[in-house]
Coordinates of C-alpha atoms in Angstrom, one line a residue:
Chain A
X1 CA 25.7 13.0 -26.2
X2 CA 28.5 13.2 -23.4
X3 CA 27.7 10.8 -21.0
X4 CA 26.2 7.4 -20.6
X5 CA 24.3 5.6 -18.6
X6 CA 24.2 1.7 -18.1
X7 CA 21.6 -0.8 -17.1
X8 CA 22.9 -3.7 -16.0
X9 CA 21.1 -6.7 -15.6
X10 CA 19.6 -7.3 -19.2
X11 CA 22.2 -4.9 -20.9
X12 CA 25.7 -5.9 -20.0
X13 CA 25.0 -9.2 -18.5
X14 CA 21.9 -11.6 -18.6
X15 CA 21.6 -13.3 -15.0
X16 CA 24.6 -15.1 -14.8
X17 CA 25.6 -14.8 -18.4
X18 CA 27.8 -11.8 -20.0
X19 CA 26.2 -10.2 -22.9
X20 CA 28.8 -10.7 -26.2
X21 CA 30.7 -7.1 -26.5
X22 CA 29.3 -5.7 -23.5
X23 CA 32.9 -5.7 -21.4
X24 CA 34.2 -4.2 -24.8
X25 CA 31.9 -1.4 -24.8
X26 CA 32.7 -0.4 -21.4
X27 CA 36.3 -0.8 -22.2
X28 CA 35.6 1.7 -25.1
X29 CA 34.1 4.6 -22.9
X30 CA 37.2 4.3 -20.6
X31 CA 39.6 4.3 -23.4
X32 CA 37.6 7.6 -25.3
X33 CA 37.1 9.0 -21.7
X34 CA 33.2 9.2 -22.0
X35 CA 32.0 9.6 -18.1
X36 CA 29.7 6.9 -17.4
X37 CA 28.0 5.0 -14.6
X38 CA 26.2 1.6 -14.2
X39 CA 22.9 2.1 -12.9
X40 CA 20.8 -0.7 -10.8
X41 CA 17.8 -0.7 -8.7
X42 CA 19.5 -3.5 -6.4
X43 CA 18.6 -2.4 -2.6
X44 CA 19.7 -5.6 -1.3
X45 CA 23.5 -5.5 -1.9
X46 CA 26.1 -3.0 -1.6
X47 CA 27.6 -1.3 -4.3
X48 CA 31.0 -3.5 -3.7
X49 CA 29.1 -6.7 -4.5
X50 CA 27.8 -5.3 -7.9
X51 CA 31.5 -4.3 -8.7
X52 CA 32.6 -7.5 -8.0
X53 CA 30.0 -9.2 -9.9
X54 CA 30.7 -6.9 -13.1
X55 CA 34.4 -8.0 -12.6
X56 CA 33.6 -11.7 -13.0
X57 CA 32.0 -10.7 -16.4
X58 CA 35.7 -8.7 -17.6
X59 CA 34.3 -5.4 -16.9
X60 CA 35.9 -2.7 -14.7
X61 CA 33.7 -0.4 -12.5
X62 CA 34.6 1.6 -9.6
X63 CA 32.4 1.5 -6.5
X64 CA 31.9 5.5 -7.2
X65 CA 30.5 4.9 -10.8
X66 CA 27.4 2.3 -9.5
X67 CA 24.5 4.3 -8.9
X68 CA 22.4 2.5 -7.0
X69 CA 19.0 3.8 -4.9
X70 CA 21.1 3.7 -1.9
X71 CA 23.6 6.1 -3.4
X72 CA 21.1 7.9 -5.2
X73 CA 19.3 8.5 -1.9
X74 CA 22.6 9.4 0.3
X75 CA 23.4 12.1 -2.6
X76 CA 19.8 13.4 -2.5
X77 CA 20.0 13.4 1.3
X78 CA 23.1 15.4 1.7
X79 CA 21.6 18.2 -0.6
X80 CA 18.7 18.4 2.0
X81 CA 18.2 20.3 5.3
X82 CA 20.1 18.6 8.0
X83 CA 18.2 15.9 10.1
X84 CA 18.2 12.3 11.5
X85 CA 17.9 9.5 9.1
X86 CA 16.1 6.3 9.8
X87 CA 17.4 3.2 7.7
X88 CA 14.7 0.5 7.2
X89 CA 17.2 -1.5 4.7
X90 CA 19.4 -4.4 4.6
X91 CA 22.3 -4.2 7.1
X92 CA 24.9 -4.1 4.2
X93 CA 23.8 -0.7 2.6
X94 CA 24.4 1.2 5.9
X95 CA 28.0 1.8 4.5
X96 CA 26.3 3.9 1.8
X97 CA 24.9 6.4 4.0
X98 CA 28.3 7.1 5.9
X99 CA 28.3 10.7 6.8
X100 CA 24.9 11.2 7.6
X101 CA 23.3 11.2 10.9
X102 CA 21.7 7.8 11.3
X103 CA 19.3 7.8 13.8
X104 CA 16.9 4.9 15.1
X105 CA 14.3 7.1 16.6
X106 CA 12.9 11.1 15.7
X107 CA 14.0 11.1 12.3
X108 CA 13.4 14.0 9.6
X109 CA 14.1 11.1 7.1
X110 CA 12.8 7.6 6.6
X111 CA 14.3 5.3 3.9
X112 CA 12.7 2.6 3.0
X113 CA 14.7 -0.2 1.3
X114 CA 14.2 -4.0 0.8
X115 CA 14.2 -5.4 4.1
X116 CA 13.0 -8.9 3.5
X117 CA 12.2 -11.2 6.3
X118 CA 13.4 -8.6 8.7
X119 CA 10.2 -6.7 8.5
X120 CA 7.8 -7.2 11.1
X121 CA 5.1 -4.6 12.5
X122 CA 7.1 -3.1 15.2
X123 CA 9.3 -2.1 12.4
X124 CA 6.8 -0.8 10.2
X125 CA 5.0 0.7 12.8
X126 CA 8.2 2.7 13.9
X127 CA 8.7 4.0 10.7
X128 CA 4.9 5.1 10.3
X129 CA 4.9 6.8 13.9
X130 CA 8.1 8.8 12.7
X131 CA 6.4 10.0 9.6
X132 CA 3.3 11.3 11.7
X133 CA 5.2 12.9 14.3
X134 CA 5.8 16.4 11.9
X135 CA 4.7 17.4 8.5
X136 CA 8.4 18.2 7.8
X137 CA 9.5 14.4 8.2
X138 CA 10.1 13.0 4.8
X139 CA 9.7 9.4 3.4
X140 CA 12.1 7.8 0.7
X141 CA 11.8 4.7 -1.4
X142 CA 14.8 3.0 -2.7
X143 CA 13.2 2.2 -5.7
X144 CA 9.6 0.9 -6.1
X145 CA 10.3 -2.9 -7.2
X146 CA 6.8 -4.9 -6.4
X147 CA 8.5 -8.3 -6.1
X148 CA 11.1 -10.6 -7.0
X149 CA 11.4 -14.3 -7.8
X150 CA 13.3 -16.2 -5.2
X151 CA 14.1 -19.8 -4.8
X152 CA 11.1 -20.4 -2.7
X153 CA 8.8 -18.4 -4.8
X154 CA 7.6 -14.7 -5.4
X155 CA 8.8 -12.4 -2.5
X156 CA 7.8 -9.0 -1.7
X157 CA 10.2 -6.2 -1.9
X158 CA 10.2 -2.7 -1.2
X159 CA 7.2 -0.8 -3.1
X160 CA 4.3 -2.6 -1.0
X161 CA 5.7 -1.6 2.4
X162 CA 6.1 2.0 0.8
X163 CA 2.7 2.0 -0.4
X164 CA 1.7 0.9 3.1
X165 CA 3.4 3.7 4.9
X166 CA 2.0 6.5 2.1
X167 CA -1.3 5.3 2.6
X168 CA -1.3 5.4 6.3
X169 CA 0.5 8.5 6.9
X170 CA -1.1 10.5 3.4
X171 CA 2.6 11.4 2.6
X172 CA 4.1 10.6 -1.0
X173 CA 7.4 9.1 -0.9
X174 CA 10.2 10.5 -2.7
X175 CA 11.3 7.2 -5.2
X176 CA 15.6 7.0 -5.6
X177 CA 15.4 4.6 -7.9
X178 CA 14.4 3.9 -11.7
X179 CA 12.1 5.1 -12.9
X180 CA 12.2 8.0 -10.7
X181 CA 13.1 11.6 -12.0
X182 CA 15.0 12.4 -9.1
X183 CA 17.2 9.1 -9.5
X184 CA 18.2 10.0 -13.1
X185 CA 19.0 13.4 -12.6
X186 CA 21.3 12.3 -9.7
X187 CA 23.3 10.0 -12.3
X188 CA 23.4 13.3 -14.6
X189 CA 24.5 15.2 -11.7
X190 CA 27.0 12.9 -10.7
X191 CA 28.5 12.9 -13.9
X192 CA 28.5 16.5 -14.1
X193 CA 26.4 17.0 -17.0
X194 CA 23.0 18.1 -18.2
X195 CA 20.4 15.9 -18.1
X196 CA 20.2 16.4 -21.8
X197 CA 23.8 15.4 -22.5
X198 CA 23.2 12.1 -21.1
X199 CA 22.3 8.7 -22.9
X200 CA 20.5 6.1 -20.6
X201 CA 21.1 2.6 -22.2
X202 CA 18.6 0.0 -21.0
X203 CA 16.4 -3.4 -21.7
X204 CA 13.0 -1.8 -19.8
X205 CA 11.0 0.6 -22.3
X206 CA 9.5 1.9 -19.3
X207 CA 12.0 1.9 -16.4
X208 CA 15.0 2.9 -18.7
X209 CA 13.5 4.7 -21.2
X210 CA 10.7 6.2 -20.4
X211 CA 11.9 7.2 -16.8
X212 CA 15.1 8.6 -18.5
X213 CA 13.1 10.5 -20.8
X214 CA 10.7 11.8 -18.4
X215 CA 14.0 13.5 -16.5
X216 CA 15.2 15.2 -19.7
X217 CA 18.0 12.5 -20.5
X218 CA 17.8 10.7 -24.1
X219 CA 16.8 6.7 -23.9
X220 CA 18.2 4.0 -26.0
X221 CA 16.5 0.8 -25.8
X222 CA 18.7 -2.7 -26.4
X223 CA 17.0 -5.9 -28.0
X224 CA 18.4 -8.1 -25.0
X225 CA 17.4 -8.6 -21.4
X226 CA 13.7 -8.4 -21.2
X227 CA 13.0 -6.5 -24.7
X228 CA 10.1 -7.7 -26.2
X229 CA 8.6 -6.7 -30.0
X230 CA 5.7 -5.6 -28.3
X231 CA 7.9 -2.6 -26.4
X232 CA 7.9 -0.7 -29.7
X233 CA 4.4 -0.7 -30.4
X234 CA 3.6 1.4 -27.5
X235 CA 3.5 4.9 -26.4
X236 CA 7.5 5.4 -25.7
X237 CA 9.7 6.1 -28.3
X238 CA 13.0 5.4 -27.6
X239 CA 15.7 7.7 -29.0
X240 CA 17.8 4.9 -30.4
X241 CA 17.0 1.2 -30.3
X242 CA 20.5 -1.3 -30.4
X243 CA 20.6 -5.0 -31.2
X244 CA 22.6 -5.1 -28.5
X245 CA 25.0 -2.5 -26.2
X246 CA 28.0 -3.6 -28.2
X247 CA 26.2 -1.6 -31.2
X248 CA 27.2 1.6 -29.3
X249 CA 30.8 2.2 -30.1
X250 CA 30.4 2.1 -33.9
X251 CA 27.4 4.8 -33.7
X252 CA 29.5 7.2 -31.4
X253 CA 29.3 10.1 -31.7
X254 CA 25.3 10.4 -32.1
X255 CA 24.0 13.0 -34.1
X256 CA 22.0 14.8 -31.5
Chain B
X1 CA -38.4 3.5 6.1
X2 CA -38.8 0.1 7.2
X3 CA -35.4 -1.0 8.7
X4 CA -32.4 1.0 10.4
X5 CA -28.6 0.2 10.8
X6 CA -27.4 1.9 13.9
X7 CA -23.8 3.0 13.9
X8 CA -22.1 2.6 17.2
X9 CA -19.5 4.5 18.8
X10 CA -20.6 8.3 18.5
X11 CA -24.5 7.3 18.0
X12 CA -25.4 4.7 20.5
X13 CA -22.2 5.6 23.4
X14 CA -19.1 8.0 23.1
X15 CA -16.3 5.9 24.2
X16 CA -17.2 4.6 27.6
X17 CA -20.1 6.9 28.0
X18 CA -23.7 6.0 27.0
X19 CA -25.6 8.9 24.8
X20 CA -28.6 9.8 26.3
X21 CA -31.7 8.2 25.1
X22 CA -29.9 5.8 22.9
X23 CA -31.0 2.3 24.8
X24 CA -34.8 3.8 25.0
X25 CA -34.4 4.5 21.3
X26 CA -33.2 0.6 20.5
X27 CA -35.9 -0.4 22.8
X28 CA -38.4 1.4 20.8
X29 CA -37.1 -0.3 17.6
X30 CA -37.7 -3.7 19.6
X31 CA -41.1 -2.8 20.9
X32 CA -42.1 -1.7 17.4
X33 CA -40.8 -4.6 15.7
X34 CA -38.6 -2.5 13.4
X35 CA -35.8 -4.4 11.7
X36 CA -32.2 -3.1 12.7
X37 CA -28.7 -4.1 13.0
X38 CA -26.0 -2.6 14.7
X39 CA -22.8 -1.6 12.4
X40 CA -19.2 -1.5 13.4
X41 CA -16.0 -1.4 11.5
X42 CA -14.4 -2.9 14.4
X43 CA -12.1 -6.0 13.2
X44 CA -10.4 -6.7 16.6
X45 CA -13.1 -8.2 18.5
X46 CA -15.6 -10.7 17.7
X47 CA -19.2 -9.8 17.8
X48 CA -19.9 -11.4 21.4
X49 CA -17.8 -8.7 23.0
X50 CA -19.2 -5.9 21.2
X51 CA -23.0 -7.5 22.4
X52 CA -21.4 -7.4 26.0
X53 CA -20.7 -3.6 25.6
X54 CA -24.0 -2.6 24.6
X55 CA -25.5 -4.5 27.5
X56 CA -23.4 -2.5 29.7
X57 CA -25.4 0.7 28.3
X58 CA -28.3 -1.2 28.7
X59 CA -28.8 -2.2 25.1
X60 CA -30.0 -5.4 24.1
X61 CA -28.6 -6.9 21.0
X62 CA -28.2 -10.4 19.8
X63 CA -25.1 -11.3 18.6
X64 CA -26.5 -11.9 14.9
X65 CA -27.7 -8.5 15.0
X66 CA -24.3 -6.9 14.8
X67 CA -22.9 -6.1 11.2
X68 CA -19.1 -6.2 11.7
X69 CA -16.9 -6.6 8.5
X70 CA -15.9 -10.3 9.6
X71 CA -19.6 -11.0 9.5
X72 CA -20.3 -9.2 6.4
X73 CA -17.3 -11.2 4.9
X74 CA -18.8 -14.3 6.0
X75 CA -22.1 -13.1 4.1
X76 CA -20.4 -12.5 1.4
X77 CA -18.1 -15.7 1.2
X78 CA -21.1 -17.9 1.5
X79 CA -22.9 -16.5 -1.5
X80 CA -19.3 -17.0 -3.4
X81 CA -18.2 -20.2 -5.6
X82 CA -16.7 -22.4 -3.0
X83 CA -13.4 -22.3 -2.3
X84 CA -10.5 -22.3 0.5
X85 CA -10.6 -19.4 2.9
X86 CA -7.3 -18.1 4.4
X87 CA -7.7 -15.8 7.5
X88 CA -5.4 -13.2 8.4
X89 CA -7.3 -11.4 11.1
X90 CA -7.2 -11.6 15.1
X91 CA -8.0 -15.2 16.2
X92 CA -10.6 -14.2 17.8
X93 CA -12.4 -13.6 15.1
X94 CA -12.3 -16.9 13.7
X95 CA -15.4 -17.8 15.2
X96 CA -17.5 -15.8 12.9
X97 CA -16.2 -17.6 9.7
X98 CA -17.4 -21.1 11.2
X99 CA -18.9 -23.2 8.2
X100 CA -16.4 -22.1 5.9
X101 CA -13.4 -24.0 4.3
X102 CA -10.4 -22.4 6.3
X103 CA -7.0 -23.1 5.1
X104 CA -3.4 -22.1 5.5
X105 CA -2.3 -22.4 1.7
X106 CA -3.7 -22.2 -1.6
X107 CA -6.7 -20.5 -0.7
X108 CA -9.2 -18.9 -3.2
X109 CA -10.1 -16.1 -0.7
X110 CA -7.7 -14.3 1.1
X111 CA -9.4 -12.4 4.0
X112 CA -7.2 -9.2 5.7
X113 CA -8.0 -8.0 9.0
X114 CA -6.3 -6.1 11.4
X115 CA -3.6 -8.7 12.8
X116 CA -1.9 -6.1 14.7
X117 CA 1.9 -7.0 15.9
X118 CA 1.4 -10.7 14.4
X119 CA 1.9 -9.3 11.3
X120 CA 5.2 -10.3 10.2
X121 CA 7.1 -10.7 6.6
X122 CA 6.4 -14.3 6.1
X123 CA 2.5 -14.0 7.0
X124 CA 2.2 -10.9 4.3
X125 CA 4.2 -12.8 1.8
X126 CA 2.4 -15.8 2.5
X127 CA -0.8 -14.0 1.4
X128 CA 0.9 -12.4 -1.6
X129 CA 2.2 -15.5 -3.0
X130 CA -1.8 -17.0 -2.5
X131 CA -2.8 -14.0 -4.4
X132 CA -0.9 -14.6 -7.2
X133 CA -1.2 -18.6 -7.6
X134 CA -4.1 -17.6 -10.0
X135 CA -6.4 -15.1 -11.3
X136 CA -9.2 -16.2 -9.7
X137 CA -8.2 -15.7 -6.0
X138 CA -9.5 -12.9 -4.3
X139 CA -8.6 -10.4 -1.7
X140 CA -11.0 -9.5 0.9
X141 CA -10.6 -6.6 3.1
X142 CA -12.3 -6.4 6.8
X143 CA -12.6 -2.6 6.6
X144 CA -10.2 -0.2 5.3
X145 CA -9.0 1.8 8.3
X146 CA -5.9 3.3 8.4
X147 CA -4.5 3.3 12.1
X148 CA -5.8 3.9 15.3
X149 CA -4.9 5.6 19.0
X150 CA -3.8 3.1 21.4
X151 CA -1.7 4.0 24.7
X152 CA 1.6 3.6 23.2
X153 CA 0.9 5.8 20.2
X154 CA -0.4 5.4 16.9
X155 CA -0.8 2.2 15.2
X156 CA -1.4 0.7 11.8
X157 CA -4.6 -1.0 11.4
X158 CA -6.0 -3.2 8.4
X159 CA -5.7 -0.5 5.2
X160 CA -1.8 -0.3 5.1
X161 CA -1.2 -4.2 4.5
X162 CA -4.1 -4.4 2.1
X163 CA -3.1 -1.5 0.1
X164 CA 0.7 -3.2 0.1
X165 CA -1.0 -6.3 -1.1
X166 CA -3.2 -4.8 -3.5
X167 CA 0.1 -3.0 -5.2
X168 CA 2.3 -6.1 -5.3
X169 CA -0.2 -8.4 -6.7
X170 CA -2.1 -6.1 -8.9
X171 CA -5.5 -7.0 -7.4
X172 CA -8.3 -4.9 -6.3
X173 CA -9.7 -5.9 -2.7
X174 CA -13.4 -6.2 -2.1
X175 CA -13.7 -4.0 1.0
X176 CA -16.1 -5.4 3.5
X177 CA -16.5 -2.6 6.0
X178 CA -17.9 1.0 6.3
X179 CA -17.7 2.7 3.5
X180 CA -18.0 0.1 1.0
X181 CA -21.2 -0.6 -0.8
X182 CA -20.8 -4.4 -0.4
X183 CA -20.6 -3.8 3.3
X184 CA -24.1 -1.6 3.5
X185 CA -25.5 -4.2 0.8
X186 CA -24.8 -7.2 3.5
X187 CA -26.7 -4.9 5.7
X188 CA -30.0 -4.5 3.9
X189 CA -29.8 -8.1 2.7
X190 CA -29.3 -9.6 6.6
X191 CA -32.1 -7.3 7.3
X192 CA -34.6 -8.8 4.2
X193 CA -35.1 -5.4 3.1
X194 CA -34.4 -3.3 0.0
X195 CA -31.8 -1.1 0.4
X196 CA -34.0 1.9 -0.2
X197 CA -36.0 0.5 2.7
X198 CA -33.3 1.0 4.9
X199 CA -32.1 4.1 7.1
X200 CA -28.2 4.4 8.4
X201 CA -27.8 6.1 11.3
X202 CA -24.0 7.5 11.8
X203 CA -21.8 10.1 13.0
X204 CA -19.4 10.0 10.0
X205 CA -20.7 12.0 7.1
X206 CA -18.5 10.0 4.7
X207 CA -18.3 6.4 6.1
X208 CA -21.8 6.2 7.6
X209 CA -24.1 8.7 5.4
X210 CA -22.1 9.0 2.3
X211 CA -21.1 5.1 2.2
X212 CA -24.9 4.1 2.7
X213 CA -26.2 6.6 0.1
X214 CA -23.7 5.2 -2.4
X215 CA -25.2 1.9 -1.9
X216 CA -28.8 2.9 -2.3
X217 CA -29.6 3.2 1.2
X218 CA -30.7 6.4 3.1
X219 CA -28.3 8.5 5.4
X220 CA -29.2 10.2 8.7
X221 CA -26.3 12.1 10.6
X222 CA -26.2 12.4 14.3
X223 CA -25.1 15.7 16.1
X224 CA -22.9 13.4 18.7
X225 CA -19.6 11.6 18.3
X226 CA -17.2 13.0 15.7
X227 CA -20.0 15.5 14.2
X228 CA -18.7 18.6 13.1
X229 CA -20.9 21.5 11.6
X230 CA -18.3 21.7 8.7
X231 CA -19.7 18.2 7.8
X232 CA -23.2 19.9 6.7
X233 CA -20.7 22.5 4.3
X234 CA -19.6 19.7 2.4
X235 CA -20.9 18.0 -0.8
X236 CA -22.7 15.0 1.2
X237 CA -26.2 15.9 2.0
X238 CA -27.6 13.6 4.7
X239 CA -31.4 12.7 4.0
X240 CA -32.3 13.3 8.0
X241 CA -29.7 15.5 10.7
X242 CA -30.7 14.1 14.1
X243 CA -29.6 15.9 17.3
X244 CA -28.9 12.8 18.7
X245 CA -30.2 9.3 17.9
X246 CA -33.2 9.7 20.7
X247 CA -34.8 11.6 18.3
X248 CA -35.8 9.1 15.9
X249 CA -38.9 7.7 17.8
X250 CA -40.4 11.1 18.0
X251 CA -40.2 11.6 14.0
X252 CA -40.9 8.2 12.9
X253 CA -42.1 6.9 10.7
X254 CA -40.3 8.8 7.8
X255 CA -42.1 10.6 4.9
X256 CA -40.5 8.8 2.4

């Protein structure tokens, strides 16, 4: 193993509380010069807000070291044939797409994020019509989170709107965000490493471990965050199981 | 065969033009006392508006003889355990659900129709939260049309919103509308006949013929409306193929 992808919530912190030893583990990777990224499926906040949250927990992270669906999408778009990009994302995310040709109509790439209450029929229909304008128009999804818990109750996230557009247009979305293969490959590529040389550390046996392994990375499961013992009884075998992320420096380097 | 279901657009008329002999065929069923219904997937207009359109073409139809997704849903709901019904449909359709316990919150049945531009995030999320409130809350779809052509361009219909809610809630919608089994069964039940005694006459090899046959009815395909010769080359074999609906009186009674 030469590089590490750290999941955030459940691995480095738990909601608003830090996980013991997490800050020291990240400091260790910096000291040892181990390439690493901070991986999140958040599509409502820009990376700067994520960096600020990590700093609150004593974790130093550069903005460029945060791998978010928006950043992965921008990386993916930069490698595609040129074309207009229509963003259906929180306004705060626009900064992540700087340098691309952002348009409101006639896009070649339609990017769906968590617009929340800003969704209405006209916006969804505008995205749909752009998708139908030509077979080459592509649909991108910033993750496939179904819903999240707000103070007022459950709220629809990005996935329901993506499946609505997939069903209506007959196109399949390119999903940038865990557990998509493209997302983990974007992480390895960003580190300048082969996928096989990268360890993904997460608390979600599906989104983190299975997703990473599916893209050719290794997957470590931590017994913190959303981890449940039953996770180990399923069909996904983590390459490594850690009590917490703080164990990592003690067992590094890994034998593979 | 003892009863008939007539598809409308493409069978009795073509857009704004009547199909020759259609009015005479319907008059023949009335004269002969053959039980029949007029079947449509329209979810934007109440049955009275459909009756008015038929009258324009010289076709007499009672409102109760129109089988629409809304009417099928109301019939279906009347046979279920009692509970609040939340309608996400065009306001004009509310009259079809008279007698049911219509609610805005805490519904046991969530009915999705073509709300069109009235869809916004809050409405979709309200439907979602009701579905998540309890495992027994059911999702109903008034057909599964993906989109339709308006003067301003393609516009999302009911299906994209249904699949969004299915994906978010993990529930499967009960689809009332062609080609769903429940829809055709509601038609036979409405005629007081066994499904095997009912002939569905339509121009859509999938929605009309395959759908009807899947519910145990017989299916006749007409060579009008959206019919294409290629329809007969597929895996669906109509029980009967007619040049137009006007042939029906000449070959009735059918040998089965």
